[in-house]
Coordinates of C-alpha atoms in Angstrom, one line a residue:
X15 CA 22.0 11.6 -37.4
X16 CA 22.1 8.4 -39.2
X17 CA 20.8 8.5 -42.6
X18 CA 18.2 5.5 -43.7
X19 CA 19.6 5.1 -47.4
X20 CA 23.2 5.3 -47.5
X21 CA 25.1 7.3 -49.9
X22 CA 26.6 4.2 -51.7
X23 CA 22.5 3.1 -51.8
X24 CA 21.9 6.5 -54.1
X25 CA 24.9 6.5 -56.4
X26 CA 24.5 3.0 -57.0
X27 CA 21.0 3.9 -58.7
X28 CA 22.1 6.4 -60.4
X29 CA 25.3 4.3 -61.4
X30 CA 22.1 1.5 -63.5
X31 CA 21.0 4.2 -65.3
X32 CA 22.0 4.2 -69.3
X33 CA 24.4 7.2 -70.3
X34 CA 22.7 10.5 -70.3
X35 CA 19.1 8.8 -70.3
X36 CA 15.9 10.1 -69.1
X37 CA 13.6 8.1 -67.4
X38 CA 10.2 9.2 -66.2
X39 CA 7.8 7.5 -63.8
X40 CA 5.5 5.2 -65.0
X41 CA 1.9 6.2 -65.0
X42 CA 1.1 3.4 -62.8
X43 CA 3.5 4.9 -60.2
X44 CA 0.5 6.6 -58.1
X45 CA -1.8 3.6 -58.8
X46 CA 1.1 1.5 -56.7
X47 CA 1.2 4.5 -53.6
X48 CA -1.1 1.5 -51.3
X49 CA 1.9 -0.6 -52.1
X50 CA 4.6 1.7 -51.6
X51 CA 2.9 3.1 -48.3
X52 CA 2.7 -0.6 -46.8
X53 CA 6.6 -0.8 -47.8
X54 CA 7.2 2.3 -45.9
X55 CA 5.4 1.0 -42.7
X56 CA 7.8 -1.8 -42.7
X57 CA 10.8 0.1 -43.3
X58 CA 10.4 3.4 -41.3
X59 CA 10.0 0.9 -38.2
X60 CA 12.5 1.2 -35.6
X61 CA 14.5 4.7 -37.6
X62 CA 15.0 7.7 -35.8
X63 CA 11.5 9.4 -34.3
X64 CA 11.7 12.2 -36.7
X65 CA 11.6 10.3 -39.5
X66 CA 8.8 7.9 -38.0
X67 CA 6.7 11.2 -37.1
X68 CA 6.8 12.3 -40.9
X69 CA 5.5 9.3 -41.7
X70 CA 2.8 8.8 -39.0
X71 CA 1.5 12.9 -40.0
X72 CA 1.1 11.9 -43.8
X73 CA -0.6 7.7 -42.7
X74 CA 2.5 6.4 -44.1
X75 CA 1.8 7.8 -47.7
X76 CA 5.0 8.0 -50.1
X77 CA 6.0 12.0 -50.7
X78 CA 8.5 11.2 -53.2
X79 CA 6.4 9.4 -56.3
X80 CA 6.1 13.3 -58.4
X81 CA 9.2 13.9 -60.5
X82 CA 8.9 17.1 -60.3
X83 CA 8.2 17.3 -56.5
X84 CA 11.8 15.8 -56.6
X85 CA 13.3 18.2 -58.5
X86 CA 12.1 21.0 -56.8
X87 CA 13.2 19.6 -54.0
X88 CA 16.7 19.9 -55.1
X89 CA 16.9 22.9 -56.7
X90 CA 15.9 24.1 -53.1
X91 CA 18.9 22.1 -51.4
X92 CA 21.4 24.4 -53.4
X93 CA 20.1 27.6 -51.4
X94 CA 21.6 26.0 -48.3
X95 CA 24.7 27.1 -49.8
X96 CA 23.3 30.6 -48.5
X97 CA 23.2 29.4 -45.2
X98 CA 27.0 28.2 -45.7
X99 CA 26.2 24.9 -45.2
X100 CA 27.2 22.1 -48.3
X101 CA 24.0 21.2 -51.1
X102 CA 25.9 17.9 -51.9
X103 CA 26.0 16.9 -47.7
X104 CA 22.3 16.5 -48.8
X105 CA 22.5 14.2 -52.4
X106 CA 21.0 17.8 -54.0
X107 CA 22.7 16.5 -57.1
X108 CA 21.7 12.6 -56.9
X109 CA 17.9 12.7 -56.0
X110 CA 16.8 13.3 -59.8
X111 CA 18.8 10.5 -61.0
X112 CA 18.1 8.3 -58.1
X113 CA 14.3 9.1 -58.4
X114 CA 14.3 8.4 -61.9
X115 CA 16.0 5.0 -61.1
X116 CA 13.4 3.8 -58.6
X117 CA 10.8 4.6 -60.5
X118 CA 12.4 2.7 -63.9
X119 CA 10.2 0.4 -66.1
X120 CA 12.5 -2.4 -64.9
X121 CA 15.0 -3.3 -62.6
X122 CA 18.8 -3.5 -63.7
X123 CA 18.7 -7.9 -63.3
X124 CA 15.6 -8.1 -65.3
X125 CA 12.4 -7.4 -67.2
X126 CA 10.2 -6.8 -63.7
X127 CA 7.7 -3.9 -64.1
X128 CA 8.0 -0.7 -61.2
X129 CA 5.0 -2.7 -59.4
X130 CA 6.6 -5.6 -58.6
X131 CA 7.7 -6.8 -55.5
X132 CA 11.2 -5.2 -56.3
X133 CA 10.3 -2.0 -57.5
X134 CA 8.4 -1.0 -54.4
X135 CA 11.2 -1.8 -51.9
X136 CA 13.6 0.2 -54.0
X137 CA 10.9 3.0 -54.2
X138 CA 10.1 3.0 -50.6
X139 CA 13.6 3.0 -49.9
X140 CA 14.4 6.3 -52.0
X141 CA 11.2 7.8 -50.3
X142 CA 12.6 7.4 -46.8
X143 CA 15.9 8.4 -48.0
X144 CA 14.3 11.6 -49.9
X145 CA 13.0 12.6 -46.7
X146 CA 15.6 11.7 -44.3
X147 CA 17.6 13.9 -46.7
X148 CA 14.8 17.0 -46.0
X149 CA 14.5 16.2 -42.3
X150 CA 18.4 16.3 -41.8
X151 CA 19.0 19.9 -44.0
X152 CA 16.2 21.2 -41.4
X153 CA 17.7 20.2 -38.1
X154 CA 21.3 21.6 -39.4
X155 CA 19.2 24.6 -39.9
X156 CA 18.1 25.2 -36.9
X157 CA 20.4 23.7 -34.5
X158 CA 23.4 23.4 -37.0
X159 CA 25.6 20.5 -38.2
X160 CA 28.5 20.1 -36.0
X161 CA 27.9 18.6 -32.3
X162 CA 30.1 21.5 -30.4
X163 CA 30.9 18.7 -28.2
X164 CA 33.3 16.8 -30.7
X165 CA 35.5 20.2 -30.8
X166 CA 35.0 21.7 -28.0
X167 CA 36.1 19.9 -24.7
X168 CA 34.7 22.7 -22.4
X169 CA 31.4 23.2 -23.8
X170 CA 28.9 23.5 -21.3
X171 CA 25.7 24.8 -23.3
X172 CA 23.0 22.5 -23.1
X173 CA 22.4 20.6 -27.0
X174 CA 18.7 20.5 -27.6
X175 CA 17.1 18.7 -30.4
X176 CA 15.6 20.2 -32.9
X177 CA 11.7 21.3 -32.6
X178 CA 10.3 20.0 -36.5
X179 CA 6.9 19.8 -37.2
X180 CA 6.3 16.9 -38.7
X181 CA 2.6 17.8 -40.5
X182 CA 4.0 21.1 -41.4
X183 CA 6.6 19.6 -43.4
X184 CA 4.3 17.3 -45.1
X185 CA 2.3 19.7 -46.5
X186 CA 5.5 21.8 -47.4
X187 CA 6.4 18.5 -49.6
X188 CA 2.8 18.1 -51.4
X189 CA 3.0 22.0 -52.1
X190 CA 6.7 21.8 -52.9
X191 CA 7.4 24.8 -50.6
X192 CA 11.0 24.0 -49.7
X193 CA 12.7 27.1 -49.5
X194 CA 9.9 28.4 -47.2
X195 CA 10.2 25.2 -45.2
X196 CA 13.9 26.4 -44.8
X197 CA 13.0 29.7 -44.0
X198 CA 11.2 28.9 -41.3
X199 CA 13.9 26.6 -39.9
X200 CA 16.7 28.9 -40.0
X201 CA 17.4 31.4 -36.7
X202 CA 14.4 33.7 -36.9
X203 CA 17.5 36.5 -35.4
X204 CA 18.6 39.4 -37.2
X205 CA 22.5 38.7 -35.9
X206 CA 21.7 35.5 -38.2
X207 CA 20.1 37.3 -41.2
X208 CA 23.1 39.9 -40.9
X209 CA 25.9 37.0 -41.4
X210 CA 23.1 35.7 -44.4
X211 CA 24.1 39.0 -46.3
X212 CA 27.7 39.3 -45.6
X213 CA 28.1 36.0 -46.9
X214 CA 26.3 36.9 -49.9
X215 CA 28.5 39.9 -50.3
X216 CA 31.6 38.4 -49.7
X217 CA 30.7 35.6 -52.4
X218 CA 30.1 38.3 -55.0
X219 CA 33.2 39.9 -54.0
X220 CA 34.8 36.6 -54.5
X221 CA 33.2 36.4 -58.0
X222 CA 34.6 39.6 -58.9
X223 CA 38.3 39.0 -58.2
X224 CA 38.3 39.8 -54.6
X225 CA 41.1 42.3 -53.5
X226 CA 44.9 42.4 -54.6
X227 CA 47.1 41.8 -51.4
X228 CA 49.1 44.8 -50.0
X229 CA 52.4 44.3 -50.6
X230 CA 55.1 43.9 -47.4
X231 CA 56.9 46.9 -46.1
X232 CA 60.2 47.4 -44.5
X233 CA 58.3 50.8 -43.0
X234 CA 54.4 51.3 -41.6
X235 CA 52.4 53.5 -44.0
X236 CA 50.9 57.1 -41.8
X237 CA 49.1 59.9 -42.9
X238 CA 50.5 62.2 -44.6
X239 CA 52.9 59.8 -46.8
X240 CA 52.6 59.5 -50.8
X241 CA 52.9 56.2 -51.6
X242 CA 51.9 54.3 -54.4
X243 CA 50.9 51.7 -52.2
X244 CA 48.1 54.2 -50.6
X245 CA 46.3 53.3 -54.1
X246 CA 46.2 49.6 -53.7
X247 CA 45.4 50.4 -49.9
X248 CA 42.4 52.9 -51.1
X249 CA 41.0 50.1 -53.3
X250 CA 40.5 47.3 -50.7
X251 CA 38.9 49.5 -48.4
X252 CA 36.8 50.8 -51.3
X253 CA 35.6 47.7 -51.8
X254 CA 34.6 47.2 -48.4
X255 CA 32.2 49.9 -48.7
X256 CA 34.0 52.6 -47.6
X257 CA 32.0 55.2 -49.9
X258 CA 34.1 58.1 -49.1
X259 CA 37.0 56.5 -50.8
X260 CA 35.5 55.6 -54.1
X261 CA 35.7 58.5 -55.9
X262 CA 40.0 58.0 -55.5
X263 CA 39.5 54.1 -55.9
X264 CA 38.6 54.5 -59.5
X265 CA 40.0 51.4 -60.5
X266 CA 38.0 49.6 -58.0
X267 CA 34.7 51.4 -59.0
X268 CA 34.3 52.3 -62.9
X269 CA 32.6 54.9 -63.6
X270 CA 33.3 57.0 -60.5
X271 CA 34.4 60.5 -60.9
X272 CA 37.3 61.6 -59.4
X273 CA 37.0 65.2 -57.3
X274 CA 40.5 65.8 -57.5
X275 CA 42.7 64.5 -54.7
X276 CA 45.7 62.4 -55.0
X277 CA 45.3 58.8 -54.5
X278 CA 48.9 58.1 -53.9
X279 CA 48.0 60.6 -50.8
X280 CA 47.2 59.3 -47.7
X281 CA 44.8 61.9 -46.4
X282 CA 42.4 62.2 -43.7
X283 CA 39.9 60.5 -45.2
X284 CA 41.8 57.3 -45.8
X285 CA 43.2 57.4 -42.0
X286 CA 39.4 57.8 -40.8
X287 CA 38.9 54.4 -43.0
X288 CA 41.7 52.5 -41.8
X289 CA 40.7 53.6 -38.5
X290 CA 36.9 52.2 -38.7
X291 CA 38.8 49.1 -40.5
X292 CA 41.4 48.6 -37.4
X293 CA 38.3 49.3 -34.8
X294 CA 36.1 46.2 -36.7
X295 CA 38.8 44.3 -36.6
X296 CA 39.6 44.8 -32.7
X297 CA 43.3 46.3 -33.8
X298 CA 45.2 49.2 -32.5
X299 CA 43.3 52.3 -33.7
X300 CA 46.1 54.4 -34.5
X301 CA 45.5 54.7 -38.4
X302 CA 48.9 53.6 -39.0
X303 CA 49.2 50.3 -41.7
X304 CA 51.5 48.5 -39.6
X305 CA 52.1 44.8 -39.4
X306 CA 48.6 43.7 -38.0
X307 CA 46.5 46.1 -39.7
X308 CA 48.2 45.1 -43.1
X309 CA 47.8 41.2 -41.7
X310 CA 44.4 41.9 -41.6
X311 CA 43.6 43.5 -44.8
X312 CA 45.3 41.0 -46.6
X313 CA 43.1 37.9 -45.0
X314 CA 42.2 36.8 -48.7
X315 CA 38.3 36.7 -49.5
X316 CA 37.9 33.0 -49.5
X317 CA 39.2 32.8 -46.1
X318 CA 36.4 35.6 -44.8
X319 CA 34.1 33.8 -46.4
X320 CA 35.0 30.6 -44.6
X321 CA 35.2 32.7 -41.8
X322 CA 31.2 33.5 -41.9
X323 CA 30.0 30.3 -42.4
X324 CA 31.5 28.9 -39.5
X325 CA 30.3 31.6 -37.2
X326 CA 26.6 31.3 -38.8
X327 CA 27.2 27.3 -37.7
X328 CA 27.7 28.9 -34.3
X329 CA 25.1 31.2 -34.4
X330 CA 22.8 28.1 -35.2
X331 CA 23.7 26.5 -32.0
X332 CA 22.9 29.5 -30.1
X333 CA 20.2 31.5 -31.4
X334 CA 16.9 29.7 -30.5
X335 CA 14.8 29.8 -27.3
X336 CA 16.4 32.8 -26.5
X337 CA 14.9 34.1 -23.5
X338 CA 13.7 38.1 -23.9
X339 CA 15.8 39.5 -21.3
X340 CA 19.7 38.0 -20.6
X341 CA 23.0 38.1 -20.6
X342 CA 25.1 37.4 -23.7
X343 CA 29.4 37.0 -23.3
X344 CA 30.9 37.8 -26.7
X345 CA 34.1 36.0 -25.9
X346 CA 36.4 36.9 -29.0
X347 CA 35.1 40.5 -29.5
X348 CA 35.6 41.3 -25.2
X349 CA 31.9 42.3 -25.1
X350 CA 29.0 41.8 -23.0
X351 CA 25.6 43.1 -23.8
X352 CA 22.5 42.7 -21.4
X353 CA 19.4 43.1 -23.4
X354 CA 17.1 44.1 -20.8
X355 CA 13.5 43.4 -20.0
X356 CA 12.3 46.6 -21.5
X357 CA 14.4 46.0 -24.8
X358 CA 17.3 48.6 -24.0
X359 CA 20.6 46.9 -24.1
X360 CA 23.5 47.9 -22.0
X361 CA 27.0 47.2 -23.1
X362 CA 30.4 46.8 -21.3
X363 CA 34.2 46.0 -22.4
X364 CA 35.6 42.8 -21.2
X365 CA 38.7 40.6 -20.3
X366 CA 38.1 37.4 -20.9
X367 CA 40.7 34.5 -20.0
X368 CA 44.6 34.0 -22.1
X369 CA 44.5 31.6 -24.4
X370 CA 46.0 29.2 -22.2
X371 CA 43.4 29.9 -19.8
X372 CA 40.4 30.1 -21.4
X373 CA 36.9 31.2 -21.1
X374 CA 34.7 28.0 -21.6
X375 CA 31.3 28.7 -23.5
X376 CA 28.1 27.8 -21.3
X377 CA 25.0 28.7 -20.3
X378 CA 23.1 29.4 -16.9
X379 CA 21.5 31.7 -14.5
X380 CA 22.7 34.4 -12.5
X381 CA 21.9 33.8 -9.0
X382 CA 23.1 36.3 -6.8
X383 CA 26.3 38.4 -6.3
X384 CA 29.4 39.0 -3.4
X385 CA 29.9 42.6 -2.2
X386 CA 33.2 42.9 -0.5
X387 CA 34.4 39.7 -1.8
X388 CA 37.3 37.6 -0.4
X389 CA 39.3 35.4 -2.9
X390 CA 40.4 31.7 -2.2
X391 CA 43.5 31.7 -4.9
X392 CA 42.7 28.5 -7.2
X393 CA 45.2 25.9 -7.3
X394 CA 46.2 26.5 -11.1
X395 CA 46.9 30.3 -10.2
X396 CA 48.5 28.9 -7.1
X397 CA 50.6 26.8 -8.4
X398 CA 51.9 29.1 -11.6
X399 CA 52.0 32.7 -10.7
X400 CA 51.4 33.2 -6.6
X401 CA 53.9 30.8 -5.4
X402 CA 56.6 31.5 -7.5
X403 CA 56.3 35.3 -6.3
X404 CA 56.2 33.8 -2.3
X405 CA 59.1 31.9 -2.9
X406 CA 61.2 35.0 -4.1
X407 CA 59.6 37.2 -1.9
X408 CA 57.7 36.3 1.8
X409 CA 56.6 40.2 1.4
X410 CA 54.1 39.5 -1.1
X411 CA 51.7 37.6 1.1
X412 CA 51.3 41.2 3.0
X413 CA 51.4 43.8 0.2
X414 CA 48.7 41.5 -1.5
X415 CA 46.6 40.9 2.0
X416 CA 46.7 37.4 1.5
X417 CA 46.0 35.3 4.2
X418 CA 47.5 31.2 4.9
X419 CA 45.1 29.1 6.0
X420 CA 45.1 25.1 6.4
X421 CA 42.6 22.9 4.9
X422 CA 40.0 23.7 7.4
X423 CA 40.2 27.3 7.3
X424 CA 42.4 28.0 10.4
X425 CA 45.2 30.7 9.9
X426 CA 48.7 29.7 9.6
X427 CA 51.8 31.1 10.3
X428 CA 53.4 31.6 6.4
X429 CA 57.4 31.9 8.4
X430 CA 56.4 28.6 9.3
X431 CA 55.7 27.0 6.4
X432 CA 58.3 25.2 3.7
X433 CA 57.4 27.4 0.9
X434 CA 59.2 25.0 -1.4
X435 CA 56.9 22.2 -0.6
X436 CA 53.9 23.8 0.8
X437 CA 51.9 21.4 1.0
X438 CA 47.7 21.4 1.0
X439 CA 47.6 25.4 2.1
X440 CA 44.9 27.7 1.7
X441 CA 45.3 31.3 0.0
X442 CA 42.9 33.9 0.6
X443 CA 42.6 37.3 -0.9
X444 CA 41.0 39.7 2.5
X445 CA 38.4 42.2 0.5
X446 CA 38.7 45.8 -0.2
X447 CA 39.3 47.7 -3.7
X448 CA 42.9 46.4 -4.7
X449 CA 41.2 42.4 -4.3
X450 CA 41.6 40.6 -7.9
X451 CA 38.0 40.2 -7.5
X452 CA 36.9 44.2 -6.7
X453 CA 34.0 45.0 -5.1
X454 CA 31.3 42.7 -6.8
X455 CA 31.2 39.2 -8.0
X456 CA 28.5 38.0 -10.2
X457 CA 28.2 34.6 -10.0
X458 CA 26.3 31.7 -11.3
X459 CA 26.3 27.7 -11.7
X460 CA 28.7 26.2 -13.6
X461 CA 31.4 23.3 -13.5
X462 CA 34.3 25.4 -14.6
X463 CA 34.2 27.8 -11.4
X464 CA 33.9 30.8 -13.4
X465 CA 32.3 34.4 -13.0
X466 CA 31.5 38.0 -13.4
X467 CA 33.9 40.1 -11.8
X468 CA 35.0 43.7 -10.9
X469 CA 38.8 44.3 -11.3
X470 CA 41.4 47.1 -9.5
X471 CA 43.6 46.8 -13.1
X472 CA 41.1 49.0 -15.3
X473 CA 43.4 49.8 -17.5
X474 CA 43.2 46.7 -19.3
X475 CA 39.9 48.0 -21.2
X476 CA 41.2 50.7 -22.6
X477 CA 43.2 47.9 -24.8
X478 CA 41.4 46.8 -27.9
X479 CA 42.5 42.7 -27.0
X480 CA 41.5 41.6 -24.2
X481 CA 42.3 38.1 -22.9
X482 CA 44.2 38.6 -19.9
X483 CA 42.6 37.0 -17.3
X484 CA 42.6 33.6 -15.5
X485 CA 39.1 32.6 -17.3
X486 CA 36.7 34.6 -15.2
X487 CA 35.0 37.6 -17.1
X488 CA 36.2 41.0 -15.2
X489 CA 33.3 43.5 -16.3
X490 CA 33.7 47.7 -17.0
X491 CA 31.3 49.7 -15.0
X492 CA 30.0 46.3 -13.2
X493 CA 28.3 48.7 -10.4
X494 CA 26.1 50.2 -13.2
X495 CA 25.7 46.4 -14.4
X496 CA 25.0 45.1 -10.9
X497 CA 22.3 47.6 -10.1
X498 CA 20.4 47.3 -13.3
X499 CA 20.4 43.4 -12.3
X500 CA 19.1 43.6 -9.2
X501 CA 16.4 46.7 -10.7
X502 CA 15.1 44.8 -13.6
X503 CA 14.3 41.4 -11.3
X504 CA 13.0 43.3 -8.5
X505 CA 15.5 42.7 -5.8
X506 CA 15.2 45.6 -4.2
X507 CA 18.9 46.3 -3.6
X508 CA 21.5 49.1 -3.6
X509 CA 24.7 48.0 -4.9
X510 CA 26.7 50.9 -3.4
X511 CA 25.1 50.8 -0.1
X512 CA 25.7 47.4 -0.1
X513 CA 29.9 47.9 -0.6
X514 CA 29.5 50.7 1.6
X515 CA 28.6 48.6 4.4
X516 CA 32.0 47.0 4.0
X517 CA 31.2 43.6 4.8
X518 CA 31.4 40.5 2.6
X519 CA 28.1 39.4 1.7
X520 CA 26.3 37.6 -0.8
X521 CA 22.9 39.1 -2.1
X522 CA 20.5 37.0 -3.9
X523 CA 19.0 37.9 -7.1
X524 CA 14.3 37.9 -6.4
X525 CA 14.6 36.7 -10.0
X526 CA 17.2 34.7 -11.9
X527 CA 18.8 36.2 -14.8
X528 CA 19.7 33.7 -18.4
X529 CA 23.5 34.1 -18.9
X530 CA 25.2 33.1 -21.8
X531 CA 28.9 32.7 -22.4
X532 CA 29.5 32.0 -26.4
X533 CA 32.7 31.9 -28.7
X534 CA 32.5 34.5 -31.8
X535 CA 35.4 35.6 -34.4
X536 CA 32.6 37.6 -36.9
X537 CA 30.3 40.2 -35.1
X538 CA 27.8 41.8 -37.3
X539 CA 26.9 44.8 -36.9
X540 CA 23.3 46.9 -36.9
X541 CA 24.6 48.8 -40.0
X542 CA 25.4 45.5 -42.0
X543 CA 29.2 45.6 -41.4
X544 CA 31.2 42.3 -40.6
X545 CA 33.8 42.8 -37.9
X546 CA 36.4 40.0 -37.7
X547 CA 37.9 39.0 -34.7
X548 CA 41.2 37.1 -34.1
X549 CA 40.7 33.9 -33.5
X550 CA 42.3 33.9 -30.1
X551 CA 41.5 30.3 -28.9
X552 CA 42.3 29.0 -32.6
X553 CA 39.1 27.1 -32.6
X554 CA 38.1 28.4 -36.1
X555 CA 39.9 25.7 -38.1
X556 CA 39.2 22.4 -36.4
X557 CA 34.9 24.0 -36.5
X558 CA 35.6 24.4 -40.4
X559 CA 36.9 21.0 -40.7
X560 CA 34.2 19.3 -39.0
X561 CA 31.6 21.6 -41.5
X562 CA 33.4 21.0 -44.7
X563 CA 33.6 17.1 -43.5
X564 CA 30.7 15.5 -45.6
X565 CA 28.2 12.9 -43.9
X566 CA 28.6 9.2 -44.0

């Protein structure tokens, strides 16, 4: 968003100002609005439609002349911080002093009164800049700051502009309701309002010292041992609201009574707590303080805290025009939840691709599904894990039921074929339970070939990471899934009489079902909780980068 009044424009005012002077508009300031508003209808011509519409709702009249209107205006900027977004991206600390500046008793080269010729460019100027200033905190808002495109390469979720309306943001800036303006511009989610509150917690945390780091251990800390590192250990999770634990975390709360056990003891209690802490955290649940789970507990605050606000940036991409029934693809925390049409929401564990393959974020439609599918082996998966095993062993073509065919879909004979230099050969996966794909693909449009899938290696959910696969989503319990697909749009289908049959087919959906695939590492939960997830495409850092980065 290009911004009418450069920052340069703004400091530069506030730069002609005397040392520490206060400068209040002059009482002719509203006599001058006619002016200022002809000034405006000059200027605002040919800048960006938002800012033209503002103009056009209020017939062109200056928002900007009140001091105080200003000021309030500011003081509301600074709440973005909530939001984790940056007041100062937004001049919250320059708009006094610039306003004071354009509305002067004379300009910086001369004795010229605020009405002059002068004096109403300059104030028209700060007026458009004011607002552009207002418009562009409420679009970050609601549709965030950071294109997704610039760090993202395989984003495929449509960018829509932000829905402002122009008249009720008029009247929020003659009634000086800013925050409310805000209010209404944020996510109206509760995932949204969750991350609002754990970054307010975390921040108080920080302003209270945060958590002393564990110290490193030759040897994993277990239940049962007395350790004096089991205090320090009893403390951070204390402080993450582990009640249970406060009462022996007296340090950490003061003023709690102790009820007698040893805190140096690491009891059952504590080993239910590290537990929930591993399970948030998508670690081994063993309750063993091992090498990850002390990694994790030793994330310092400020980094958490960095942590949220980057997520609520995503969350601000996502979370509007949400349809009431679809599918959502939790990438990082190997989760998909399909909130129904009557409200109920059905979960499932996931595998989502390695990090060298990964899961793209996108949105689209579920269309229809394969029964009994067959699977043409694509040419990256060809080229890096089936051919090597053909080359050292011809028998894996028949223990996998994997079929050569030519360009054109005629079988080939795979004795006959130069395995070293194979050429432009077809593989293909016959159907049946041990097919990478199972016994149902859900599928639906998209650019990076990828889909829904059942899987013959379940035992990759009962792991608590889960990027394993080649990009495509493999689903737990996608029968169950399947059916409640084809119930809720009326498709009139039975998934298990449909495998039974044992032919590949693909079944079309009466109804097509909103599908999104979107990148999280903080999940938070219905009981307030923040669960961080390993950043396992290491896309946090360049998305933090690109919010801390202030606008030109």
């Amino acid at each position: 968003m290009r911004v009418f009044v450069t920052i340069g424009f703004v400091l530069a005012l506030v730069s002609g100002m005397a040392s520490g002077g206060q400068v209040e508009a002059p009482t002719n300031a509203r006599e001058g609005a006619g002016d200022v508003a002809q000034a405006i209808t000059r200027l605002v011509d040919g800048e960006e439609d938002a800012l033209q519409a503002f103009y056009d709702a209020r017939g062109h009249r200056p928002a900007w002349q009140d001091g105080e209107t200003v000021a309030a205006f500011a003081a509301a900027l600074h709440t973005l911080d909530s939001d984790g977004l940056t007041p100062q991206d937004y001049q919250a600390d320059n708009l006094v002093a610039a306003h004071r500046q354009a509305y002067a008793e004379g300009d910086s080269d001369g004795g010229n009164d605020a009405g002059n010729d002068g004096g109403i460019e300059r104030q028209a100027r700060f007026d458009l800049h004011a607002s552009q200033m207002l418009l562009t905190a409420l679009t970050h808002l609601q549709r965030g700051k950071v294109d997704p495109r610039s760090i993202d390469p395989d984003w495929e979720i449509p960018i829509v502009d932000a829905e402002l309306d122009p008249a009720a943001i008029s009247r929020a800036v003659d009634a000086q309701r800013f925050e409310q303006a805000f209010s209404e511009a944020r996510p109206a989610y509760a995932p949204y309002e969750r991350l609002r509150a754990g970054l307010a917690r975390y921040r108080t945390l920080e302003r209270l010292g945060g958590w002393e780091s564990l110290p490193a251990r030759e040897r994993a800390l277990r239940p049962g041992d007395i350790d004096d590192d089991v205090v320090l250990l009893r403390e951070r999770l204390a402080i993450m609201g582990e009640v249970e634990l406060m009462a022996a975390a007296i340090e950490a709360f003061p003023g709690a009574v102790l009820d007698g056990t040893d805190p140096r003891r690491y009891d059952a209690k504590l080993e239910a707590a590290v537990r929930r802490f591993q399970r948030r955290h998508l670690l081994e649940v063993d309750g063993i303080v091992g090498a990850q789970t002390l990694a994790a507990l030793n994330v310092p605050v400020e980094d958490r805290i960095d942590q949220i606000r980057l997520n609520m940036e995503r969350a601000r991409w996502l979370l509007h025009g949400l349809p009431e029934s679809f599918v959502l693809v939790d990438i990082a925390g190997y989760r998909l939840s399909y909130i129904r049409p009557n409200g109920e929401i059905w979960r499932s564990r996931i595998v989502v691709g390695r990090p060298y393959r990964r899961t793209p974020s996108l949105r689209s439609e579920i269309t229809h599904m394969t029964v009994n599918p067959t699977w043409t082996i694509p040419p990256t998966i060809l080229r890096e894990d089936v051919l090597p095993a053909v080359r050292q062993d011809l028998g894996y073509l028949w223990r996998e039921r994997i079929q050569v065919l030519s360009p054109s879909g005629e079988p080939l004979d795979p004795w006959e074929i130069d395995w070293s230099r194979p050429g432009n050969v077809v593989l293909r996966q016959a159907p049946g339970p041990h097919n990478a794909l199972g016994q149902v693909v859900i599928r639906f449009p998209n650019d990076h070939m990828v889909y829904l899938h059942d899987t013959p290696s379940q035992g990759l959910f009962s792991r608590e990471q889960r990027a394993a696969s080649s990009g495509c989503i493999r689903v737990e319990n996608i029968g169950e899934f399947a059916q409640l697909l084809f119930d809720d749009t009326d498709s009139g289908h039975d998934v298990r009489a449909q495998i039974d049959r044992g032919e590949t087919r693909n079944v079309r959906l009466a109804k097509r079902m909103p599908v999104i695939l979107h990148y999280w590492t903080v999940h938070p939960s219905e009981d307030g909780q923040l669960a961080f997830r390993p950043d396992i495409y290491e896309r946090d850092a360049a998305l933090l980068q690109a919010l801390d980065r202030p606008l030109s």
